mmCIF file of C-alpha atoms in Angstrom:
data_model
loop_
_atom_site.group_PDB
_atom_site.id
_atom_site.type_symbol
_atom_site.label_atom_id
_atom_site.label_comp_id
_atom_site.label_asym_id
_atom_site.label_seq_id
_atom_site.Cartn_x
_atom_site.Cartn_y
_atom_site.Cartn_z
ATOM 1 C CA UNK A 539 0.000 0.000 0.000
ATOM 2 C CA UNK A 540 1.349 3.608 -0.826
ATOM 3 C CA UNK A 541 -0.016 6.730 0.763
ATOM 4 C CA UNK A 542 0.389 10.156 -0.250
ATOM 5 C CA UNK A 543 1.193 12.840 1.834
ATOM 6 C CA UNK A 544 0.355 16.507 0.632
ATOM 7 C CA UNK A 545 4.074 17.976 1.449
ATOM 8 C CA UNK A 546 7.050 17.936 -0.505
ATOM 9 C CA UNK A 547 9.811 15.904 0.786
ATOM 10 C CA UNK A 548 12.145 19.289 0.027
ATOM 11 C CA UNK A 549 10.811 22.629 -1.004
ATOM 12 C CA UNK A 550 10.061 23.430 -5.231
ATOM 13 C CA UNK A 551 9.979 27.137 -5.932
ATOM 14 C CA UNK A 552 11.778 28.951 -8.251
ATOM 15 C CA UNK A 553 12.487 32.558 -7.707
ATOM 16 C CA UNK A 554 10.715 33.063 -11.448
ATOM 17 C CA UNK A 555 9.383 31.475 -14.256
ATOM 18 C CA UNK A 556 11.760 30.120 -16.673
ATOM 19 C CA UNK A 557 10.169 27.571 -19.499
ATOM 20 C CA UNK A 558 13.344 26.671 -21.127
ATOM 21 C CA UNK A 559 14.701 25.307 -18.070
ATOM 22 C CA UNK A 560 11.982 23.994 -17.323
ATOM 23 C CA UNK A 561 12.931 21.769 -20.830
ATOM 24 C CA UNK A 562 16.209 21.190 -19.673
ATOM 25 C CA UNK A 563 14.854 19.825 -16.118
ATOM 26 C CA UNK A 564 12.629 17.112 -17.906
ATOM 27 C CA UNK A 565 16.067 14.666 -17.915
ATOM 28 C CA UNK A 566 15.815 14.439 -14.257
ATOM 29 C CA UNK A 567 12.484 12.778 -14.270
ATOM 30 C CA UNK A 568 12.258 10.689 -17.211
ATOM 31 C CA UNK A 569 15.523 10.401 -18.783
ATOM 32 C CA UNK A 570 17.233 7.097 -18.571
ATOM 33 C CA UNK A 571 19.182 8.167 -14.941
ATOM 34 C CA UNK A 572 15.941 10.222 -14.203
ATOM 35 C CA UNK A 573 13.787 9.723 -11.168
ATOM 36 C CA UNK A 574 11.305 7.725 -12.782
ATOM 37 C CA UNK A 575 14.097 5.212 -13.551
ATOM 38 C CA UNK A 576 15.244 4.882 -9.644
ATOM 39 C CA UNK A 577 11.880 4.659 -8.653
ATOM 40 C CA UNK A 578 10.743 2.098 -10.828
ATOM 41 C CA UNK A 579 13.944 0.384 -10.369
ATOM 42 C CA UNK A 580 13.674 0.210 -6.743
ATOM 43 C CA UNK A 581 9.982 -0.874 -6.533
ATOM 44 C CA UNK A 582 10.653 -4.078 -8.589
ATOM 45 C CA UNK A 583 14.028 -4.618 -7.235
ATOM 46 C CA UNK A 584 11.648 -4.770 -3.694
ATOM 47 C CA UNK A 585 8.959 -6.612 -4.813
ATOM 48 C CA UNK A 586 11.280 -9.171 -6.363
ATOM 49 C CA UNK A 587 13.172 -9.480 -3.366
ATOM 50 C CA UNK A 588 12.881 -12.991 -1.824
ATOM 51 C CA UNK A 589 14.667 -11.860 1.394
ATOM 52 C CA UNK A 590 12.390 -9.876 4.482
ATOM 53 C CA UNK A 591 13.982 -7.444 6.576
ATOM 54 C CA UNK A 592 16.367 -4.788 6.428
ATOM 55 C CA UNK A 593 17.638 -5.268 2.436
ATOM 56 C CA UNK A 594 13.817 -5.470 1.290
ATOM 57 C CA UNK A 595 13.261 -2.753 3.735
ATOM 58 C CA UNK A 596 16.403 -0.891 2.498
ATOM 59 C CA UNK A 597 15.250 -0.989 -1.281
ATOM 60 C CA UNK A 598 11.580 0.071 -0.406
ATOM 61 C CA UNK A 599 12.320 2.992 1.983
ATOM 62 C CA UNK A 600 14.434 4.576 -1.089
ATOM 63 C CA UNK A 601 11.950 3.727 -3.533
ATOM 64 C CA UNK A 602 9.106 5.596 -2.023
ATOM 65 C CA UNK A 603 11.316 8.965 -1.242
ATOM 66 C CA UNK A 604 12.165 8.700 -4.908
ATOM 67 C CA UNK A 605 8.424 9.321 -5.966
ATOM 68 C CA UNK A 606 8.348 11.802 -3.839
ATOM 69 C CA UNK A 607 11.298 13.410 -6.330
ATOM 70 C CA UNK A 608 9.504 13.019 -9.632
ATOM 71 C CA UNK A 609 6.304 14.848 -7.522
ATOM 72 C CA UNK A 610 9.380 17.458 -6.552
ATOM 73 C CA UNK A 611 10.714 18.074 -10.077
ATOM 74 C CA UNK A 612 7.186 17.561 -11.724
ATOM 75 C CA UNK A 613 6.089 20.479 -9.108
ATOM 76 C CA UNK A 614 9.613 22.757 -9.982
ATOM 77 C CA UNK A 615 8.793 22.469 -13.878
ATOM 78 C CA UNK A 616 5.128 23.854 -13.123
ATOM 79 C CA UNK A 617 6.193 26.363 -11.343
ATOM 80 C CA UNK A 618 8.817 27.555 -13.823
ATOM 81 C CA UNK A 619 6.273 26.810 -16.915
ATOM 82 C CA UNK A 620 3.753 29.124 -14.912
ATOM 83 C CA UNK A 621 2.327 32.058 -16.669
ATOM 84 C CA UNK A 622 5.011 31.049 -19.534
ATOM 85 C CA UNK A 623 6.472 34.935 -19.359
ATOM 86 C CA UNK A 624 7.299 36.855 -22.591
ATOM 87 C CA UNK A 625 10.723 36.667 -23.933
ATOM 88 C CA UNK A 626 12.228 38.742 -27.058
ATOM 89 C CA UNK A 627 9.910 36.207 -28.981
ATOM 90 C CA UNK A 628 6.880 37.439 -27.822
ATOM 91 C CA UNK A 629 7.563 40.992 -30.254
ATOM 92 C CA UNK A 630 6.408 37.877 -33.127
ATOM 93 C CA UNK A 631 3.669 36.285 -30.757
ATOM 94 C CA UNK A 632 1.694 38.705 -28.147
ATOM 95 C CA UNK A 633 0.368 35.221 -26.820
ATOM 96 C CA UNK A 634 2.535 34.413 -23.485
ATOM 97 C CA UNK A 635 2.502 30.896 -23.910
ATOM 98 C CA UNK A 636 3.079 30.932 -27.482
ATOM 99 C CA UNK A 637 6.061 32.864 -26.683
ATOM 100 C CA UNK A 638 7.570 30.745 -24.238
ATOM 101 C CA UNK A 639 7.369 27.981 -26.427
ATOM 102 C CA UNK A 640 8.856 29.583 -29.347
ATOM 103 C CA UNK A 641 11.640 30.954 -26.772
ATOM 104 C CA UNK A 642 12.604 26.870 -26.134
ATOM 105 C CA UNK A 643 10.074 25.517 -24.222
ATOM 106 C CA UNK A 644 9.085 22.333 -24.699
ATOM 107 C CA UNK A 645 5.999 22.217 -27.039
ATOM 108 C CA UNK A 646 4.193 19.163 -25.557
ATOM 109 C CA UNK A 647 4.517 20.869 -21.635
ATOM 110 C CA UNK A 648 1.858 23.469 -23.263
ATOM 111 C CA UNK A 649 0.228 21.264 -25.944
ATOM 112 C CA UNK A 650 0.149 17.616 -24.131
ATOM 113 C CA UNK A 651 0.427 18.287 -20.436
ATOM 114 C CA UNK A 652 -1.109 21.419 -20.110
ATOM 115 C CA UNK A 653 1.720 23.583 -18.998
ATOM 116 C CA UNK A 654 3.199 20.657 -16.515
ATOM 117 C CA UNK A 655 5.867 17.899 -16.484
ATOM 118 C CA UNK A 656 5.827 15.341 -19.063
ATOM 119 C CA UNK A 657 6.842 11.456 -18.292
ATOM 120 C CA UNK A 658 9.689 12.444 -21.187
ATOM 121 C CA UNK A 659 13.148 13.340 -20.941
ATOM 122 C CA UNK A 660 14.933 16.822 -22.131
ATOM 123 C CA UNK A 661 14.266 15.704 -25.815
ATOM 124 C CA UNK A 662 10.310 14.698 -24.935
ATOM 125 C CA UNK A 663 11.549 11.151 -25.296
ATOM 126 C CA UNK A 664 9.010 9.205 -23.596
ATOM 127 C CA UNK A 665 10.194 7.183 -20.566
ATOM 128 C CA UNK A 666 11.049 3.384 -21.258
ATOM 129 C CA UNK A 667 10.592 0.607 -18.565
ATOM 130 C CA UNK A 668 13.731 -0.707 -20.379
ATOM 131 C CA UNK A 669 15.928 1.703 -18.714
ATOM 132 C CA UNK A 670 15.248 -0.162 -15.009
ATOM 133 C CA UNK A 671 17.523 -3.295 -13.892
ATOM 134 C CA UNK A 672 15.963 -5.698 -11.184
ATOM 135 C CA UNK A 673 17.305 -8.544 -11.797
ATOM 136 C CA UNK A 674 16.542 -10.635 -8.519
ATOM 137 C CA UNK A 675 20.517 -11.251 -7.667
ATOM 138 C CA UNK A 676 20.684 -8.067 -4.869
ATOM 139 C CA UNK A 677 24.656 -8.045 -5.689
ATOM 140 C CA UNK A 678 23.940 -7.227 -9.336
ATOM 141 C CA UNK A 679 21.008 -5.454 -8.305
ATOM 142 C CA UNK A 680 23.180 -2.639 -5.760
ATOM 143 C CA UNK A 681 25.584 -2.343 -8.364
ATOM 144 C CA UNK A 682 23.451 -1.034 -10.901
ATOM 145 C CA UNK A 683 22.210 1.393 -8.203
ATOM 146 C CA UNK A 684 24.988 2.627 -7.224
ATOM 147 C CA UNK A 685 25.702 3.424 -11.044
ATOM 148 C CA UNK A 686 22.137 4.743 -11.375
ATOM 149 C CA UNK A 687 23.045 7.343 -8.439
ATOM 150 C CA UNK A 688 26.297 8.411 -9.641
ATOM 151 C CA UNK A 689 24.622 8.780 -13.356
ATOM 152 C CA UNK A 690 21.996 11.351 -11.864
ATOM 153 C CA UNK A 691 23.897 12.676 -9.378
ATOM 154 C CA UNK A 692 26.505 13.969 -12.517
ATOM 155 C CA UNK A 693 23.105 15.153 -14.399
ATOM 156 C CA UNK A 694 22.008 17.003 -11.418
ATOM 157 C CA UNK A 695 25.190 18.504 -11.157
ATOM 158 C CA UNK A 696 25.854 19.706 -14.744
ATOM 159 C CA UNK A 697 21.583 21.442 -14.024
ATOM 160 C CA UNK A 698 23.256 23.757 -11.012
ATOM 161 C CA UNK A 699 25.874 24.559 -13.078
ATOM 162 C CA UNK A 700 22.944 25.638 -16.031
ATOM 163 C CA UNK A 701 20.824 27.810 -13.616
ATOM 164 C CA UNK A 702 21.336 31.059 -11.270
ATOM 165 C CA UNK A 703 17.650 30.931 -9.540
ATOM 166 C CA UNK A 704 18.584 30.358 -6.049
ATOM 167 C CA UNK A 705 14.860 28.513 -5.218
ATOM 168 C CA UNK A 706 16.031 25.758 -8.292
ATOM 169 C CA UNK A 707 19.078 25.798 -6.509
ATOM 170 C CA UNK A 708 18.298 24.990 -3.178
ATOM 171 C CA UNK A 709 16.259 21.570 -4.742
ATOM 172 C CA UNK A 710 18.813 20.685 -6.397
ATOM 173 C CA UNK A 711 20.982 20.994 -3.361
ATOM 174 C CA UNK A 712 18.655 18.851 -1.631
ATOM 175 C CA UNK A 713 18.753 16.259 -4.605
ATOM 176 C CA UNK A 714 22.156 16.363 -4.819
ATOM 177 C CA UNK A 715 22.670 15.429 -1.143
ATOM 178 C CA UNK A 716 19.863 12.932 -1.317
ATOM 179 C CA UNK A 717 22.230 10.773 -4.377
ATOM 180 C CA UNK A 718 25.552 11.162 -2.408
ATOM 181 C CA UNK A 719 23.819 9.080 0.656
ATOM 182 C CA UNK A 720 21.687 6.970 -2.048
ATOM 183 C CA UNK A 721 25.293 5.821 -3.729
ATOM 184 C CA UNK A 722 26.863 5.459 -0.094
ATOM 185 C CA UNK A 723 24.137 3.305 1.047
ATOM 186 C CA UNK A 724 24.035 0.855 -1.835
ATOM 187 C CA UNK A 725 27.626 0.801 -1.676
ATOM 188 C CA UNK A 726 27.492 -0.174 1.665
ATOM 189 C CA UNK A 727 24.867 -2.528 1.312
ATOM 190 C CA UNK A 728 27.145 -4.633 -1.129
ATOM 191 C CA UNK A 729 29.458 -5.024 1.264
ATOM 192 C CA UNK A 730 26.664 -6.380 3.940
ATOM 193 C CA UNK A 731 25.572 -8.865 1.384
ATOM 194 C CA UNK A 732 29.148 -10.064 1.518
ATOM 195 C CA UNK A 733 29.933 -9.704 5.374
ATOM 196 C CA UNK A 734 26.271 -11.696 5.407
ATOM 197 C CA UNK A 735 27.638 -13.995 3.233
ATOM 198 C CA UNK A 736 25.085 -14.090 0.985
ATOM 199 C CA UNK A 737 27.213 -12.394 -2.123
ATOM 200 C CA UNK A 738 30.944 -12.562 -2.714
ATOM 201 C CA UNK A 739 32.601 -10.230 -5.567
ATOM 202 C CA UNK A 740 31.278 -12.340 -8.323
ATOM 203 C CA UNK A 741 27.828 -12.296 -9.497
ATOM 204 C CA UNK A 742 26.293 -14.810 -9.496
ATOM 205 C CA UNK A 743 28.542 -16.928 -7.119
ATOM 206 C CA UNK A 744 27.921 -19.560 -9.192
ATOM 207 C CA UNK A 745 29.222 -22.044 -11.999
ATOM 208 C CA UNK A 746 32.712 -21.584 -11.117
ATOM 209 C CA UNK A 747 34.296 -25.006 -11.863
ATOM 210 C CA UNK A 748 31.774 -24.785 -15.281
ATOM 211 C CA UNK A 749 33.290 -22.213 -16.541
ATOM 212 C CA UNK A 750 36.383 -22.047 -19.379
ATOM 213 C CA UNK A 751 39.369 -21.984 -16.532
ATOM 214 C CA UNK A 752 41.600 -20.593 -19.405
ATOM 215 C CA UNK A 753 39.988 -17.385 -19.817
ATOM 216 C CA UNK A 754 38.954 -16.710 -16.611
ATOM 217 C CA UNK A 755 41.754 -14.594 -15.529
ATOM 218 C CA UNK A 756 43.451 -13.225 -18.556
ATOM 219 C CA UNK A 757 42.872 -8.901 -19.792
ATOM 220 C CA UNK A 758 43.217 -9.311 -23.783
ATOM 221 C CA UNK A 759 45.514 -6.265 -25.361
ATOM 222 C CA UNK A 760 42.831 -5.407 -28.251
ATOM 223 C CA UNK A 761 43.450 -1.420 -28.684
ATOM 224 C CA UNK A 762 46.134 0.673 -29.717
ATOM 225 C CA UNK A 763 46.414 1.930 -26.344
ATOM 226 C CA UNK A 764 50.040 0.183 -23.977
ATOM 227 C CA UNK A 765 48.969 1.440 -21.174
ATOM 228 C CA UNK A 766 46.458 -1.659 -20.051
ATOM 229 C CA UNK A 767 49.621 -3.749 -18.773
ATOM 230 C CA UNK A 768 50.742 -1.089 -16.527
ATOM 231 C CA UNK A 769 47.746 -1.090 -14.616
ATOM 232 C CA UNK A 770 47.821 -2.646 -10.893
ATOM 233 C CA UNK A 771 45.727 -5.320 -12.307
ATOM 234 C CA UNK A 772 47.730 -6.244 -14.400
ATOM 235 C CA UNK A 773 50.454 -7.626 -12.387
ATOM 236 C CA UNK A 774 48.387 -10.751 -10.744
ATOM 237 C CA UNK A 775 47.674 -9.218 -7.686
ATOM 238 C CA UNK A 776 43.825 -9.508 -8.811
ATOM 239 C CA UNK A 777 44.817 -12.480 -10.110
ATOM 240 C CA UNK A 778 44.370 -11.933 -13.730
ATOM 241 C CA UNK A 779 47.069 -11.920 -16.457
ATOM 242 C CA UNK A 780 47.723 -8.896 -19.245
ATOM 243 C CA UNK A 781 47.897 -11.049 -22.367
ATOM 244 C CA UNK A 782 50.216 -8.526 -24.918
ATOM 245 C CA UNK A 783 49.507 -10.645 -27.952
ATOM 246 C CA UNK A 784 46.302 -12.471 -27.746
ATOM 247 C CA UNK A 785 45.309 -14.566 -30.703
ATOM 248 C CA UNK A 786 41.895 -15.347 -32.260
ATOM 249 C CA UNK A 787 40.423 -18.626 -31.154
ATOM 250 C CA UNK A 788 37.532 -19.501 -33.371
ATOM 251 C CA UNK A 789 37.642 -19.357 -37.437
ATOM 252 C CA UNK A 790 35.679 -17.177 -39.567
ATOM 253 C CA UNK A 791 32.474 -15.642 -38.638
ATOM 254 C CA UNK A 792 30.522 -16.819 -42.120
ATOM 255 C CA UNK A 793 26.959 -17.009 -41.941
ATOM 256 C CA UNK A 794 25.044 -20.338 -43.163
ATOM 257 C CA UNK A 795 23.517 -20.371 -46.473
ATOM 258 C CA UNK A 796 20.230 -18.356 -45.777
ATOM 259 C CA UNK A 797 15.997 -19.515 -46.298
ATOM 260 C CA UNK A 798 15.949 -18.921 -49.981
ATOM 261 C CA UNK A 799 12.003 -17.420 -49.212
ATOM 262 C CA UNK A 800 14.232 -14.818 -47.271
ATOM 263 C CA UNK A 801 15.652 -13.643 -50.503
ATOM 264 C CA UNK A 802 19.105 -13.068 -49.155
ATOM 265 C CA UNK A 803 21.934 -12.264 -51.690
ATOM 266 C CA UNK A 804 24.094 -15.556 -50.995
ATOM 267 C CA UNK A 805 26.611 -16.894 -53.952
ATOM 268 C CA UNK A 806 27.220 -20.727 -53.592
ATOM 269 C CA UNK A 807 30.435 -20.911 -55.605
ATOM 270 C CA UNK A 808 32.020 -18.229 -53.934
ATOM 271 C CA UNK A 809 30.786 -19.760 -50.568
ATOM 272 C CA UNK A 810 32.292 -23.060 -52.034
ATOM 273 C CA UNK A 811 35.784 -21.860 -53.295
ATOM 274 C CA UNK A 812 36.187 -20.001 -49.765
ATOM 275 C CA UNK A 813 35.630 -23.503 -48.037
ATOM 276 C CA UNK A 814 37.907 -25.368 -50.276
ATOM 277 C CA UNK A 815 40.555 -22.708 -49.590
ATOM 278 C CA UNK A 816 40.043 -23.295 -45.881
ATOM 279 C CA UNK A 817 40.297 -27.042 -46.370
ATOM 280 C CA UNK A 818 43.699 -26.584 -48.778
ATOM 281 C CA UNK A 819 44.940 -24.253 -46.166
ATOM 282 C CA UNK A 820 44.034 -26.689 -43.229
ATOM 283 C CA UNK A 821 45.786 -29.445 -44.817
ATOM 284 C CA UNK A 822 48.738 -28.215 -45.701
ATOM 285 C CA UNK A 823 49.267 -26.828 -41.912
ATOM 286 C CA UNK A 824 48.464 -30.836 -40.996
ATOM 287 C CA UNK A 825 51.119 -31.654 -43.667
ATOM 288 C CA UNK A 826 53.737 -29.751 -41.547
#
């Protein structure tokens, strides 16, 4: 059961109206890092969490303050789409709201929402359930948290950086606080899972003596870069080997002869002088 409460979690009022940040403000709720991502994320990461107590708890407490930050920023982009003021554009259209949109306002905040937020990011791309990762496995699960929080903890940042009103500020002071202790937590939580011994580093801690033991431990050198075997890692203290020279292990990556009612372009003697080729070519590396 969810319950609203008719407060804010932090306060949402700009200092004036200002419809093209109001635009730019849109990523923060329903961009792929937006709020509408963490919540989602959380809520199925809790209801598809097969553990009670204080991880389920955990992922369901942060999931419900992050609906209360899409009703924050859907409240902020209101407020700064209200009375959409005249700008230089509105010398071309006397219309207010005409004006702000032709200024860089998003069209579909006047047309489709009715001068409020859209479930869209900066671009009006409509939010995607896609973008959410509950997976079941809480190790995997906290890790793509902790990205998620760093990801719109960077967005939030580069938004300060794009405003001076010091009421858009002051939320986004609040937000930015609120992803610092949101990546610190889920941090932390990974390391519970492992003191709890439920997780180790690997996810899933599984399959271990299934998988290829050759290539389980080896960095392949596959850019121009030289720096890779430099790197702390690369030394075997992680246990995992800098191969300088690694060498193609399968043959070529040639399709099968396609459905002929698929009508793909496919030449049978070309297909059949490349295989004899391969055969002359394996031979003669038998014959020596």
């Amino acid at each position: 059961m969810f319950r609203h409460t008719k407060l804010l979690q932090f306060e949402a009022k700009p200092e004036k109206p200002d419809p093209v940040y109001a635009h730019k403000l849109q990523e923060l709720i329903g961009g792929a890092f937006g709020e509408m991502t963490v919540t989602m994320q959380y809520l199925f990461q809790g209801w598809n969490c097969r553990i009670e107590g204080k991880y389920k708890d955990l992922i369901m407490d942060t999931a419900t303050e992050e609906i209360g930050h899409v009703e924050m920023l859907a409240t902020m982009v209101a407020r700064l789409l209200e009375g959409a003021p005249a700008t230089a554009t509105a010398e071309a259209a006397k219309d207010p709201v005409t004006a702000a949109v032709l200024g860089g306002m998003d069209p579909q905040q006047a047309i489709v929402a009715g001068g409020g937020a859209l479930p869209a990011d900066s671009n009006g791309t409509p939010w995607n359930g896609k973008y959410i990762v509950a997976s079941g496995n809480l190790l995997a699960d906290f890790r793509a948290n902790a990205a998620a929080e760093a990801q719109g903890r960077l967005q939030t940042a580069r938004l300060y950086q794009m405003t001076d009103d010091p009421g858009v500020k002051a939320m986004l002071q609040f937000n930015l606080a609120r992803d610092t202790v949101h990546q610190k937590q889920w941090l932390a939580a990974i390391e519970e899972l492992k003191a709890d011994g439920l997780e180790s580093d690997i996810a899933p801690t599984a399959l271990f003596d299934e998988e290829n033991q050759e290539h389980n431990n080896t960095v392949w050198h596959l850019s121009d870069g030289p720096d890779g075997a430099k790197a702390g890692w690369s030394f075997g203290g992680e246990g995992i080997e800098y191969l300088t020279d690694p060498k193609p292990l399968g043959g070529p990556g040639t399709a099968p002869k396609p459905d002929p009612a698929l009508y793909g372009t496919y030449s049978p003697t070309q297909n059949a002088v490349g295989s004899l080729k391969g055969k002359a070519k394996e031979a003669k590396n038998k014959a020596k």
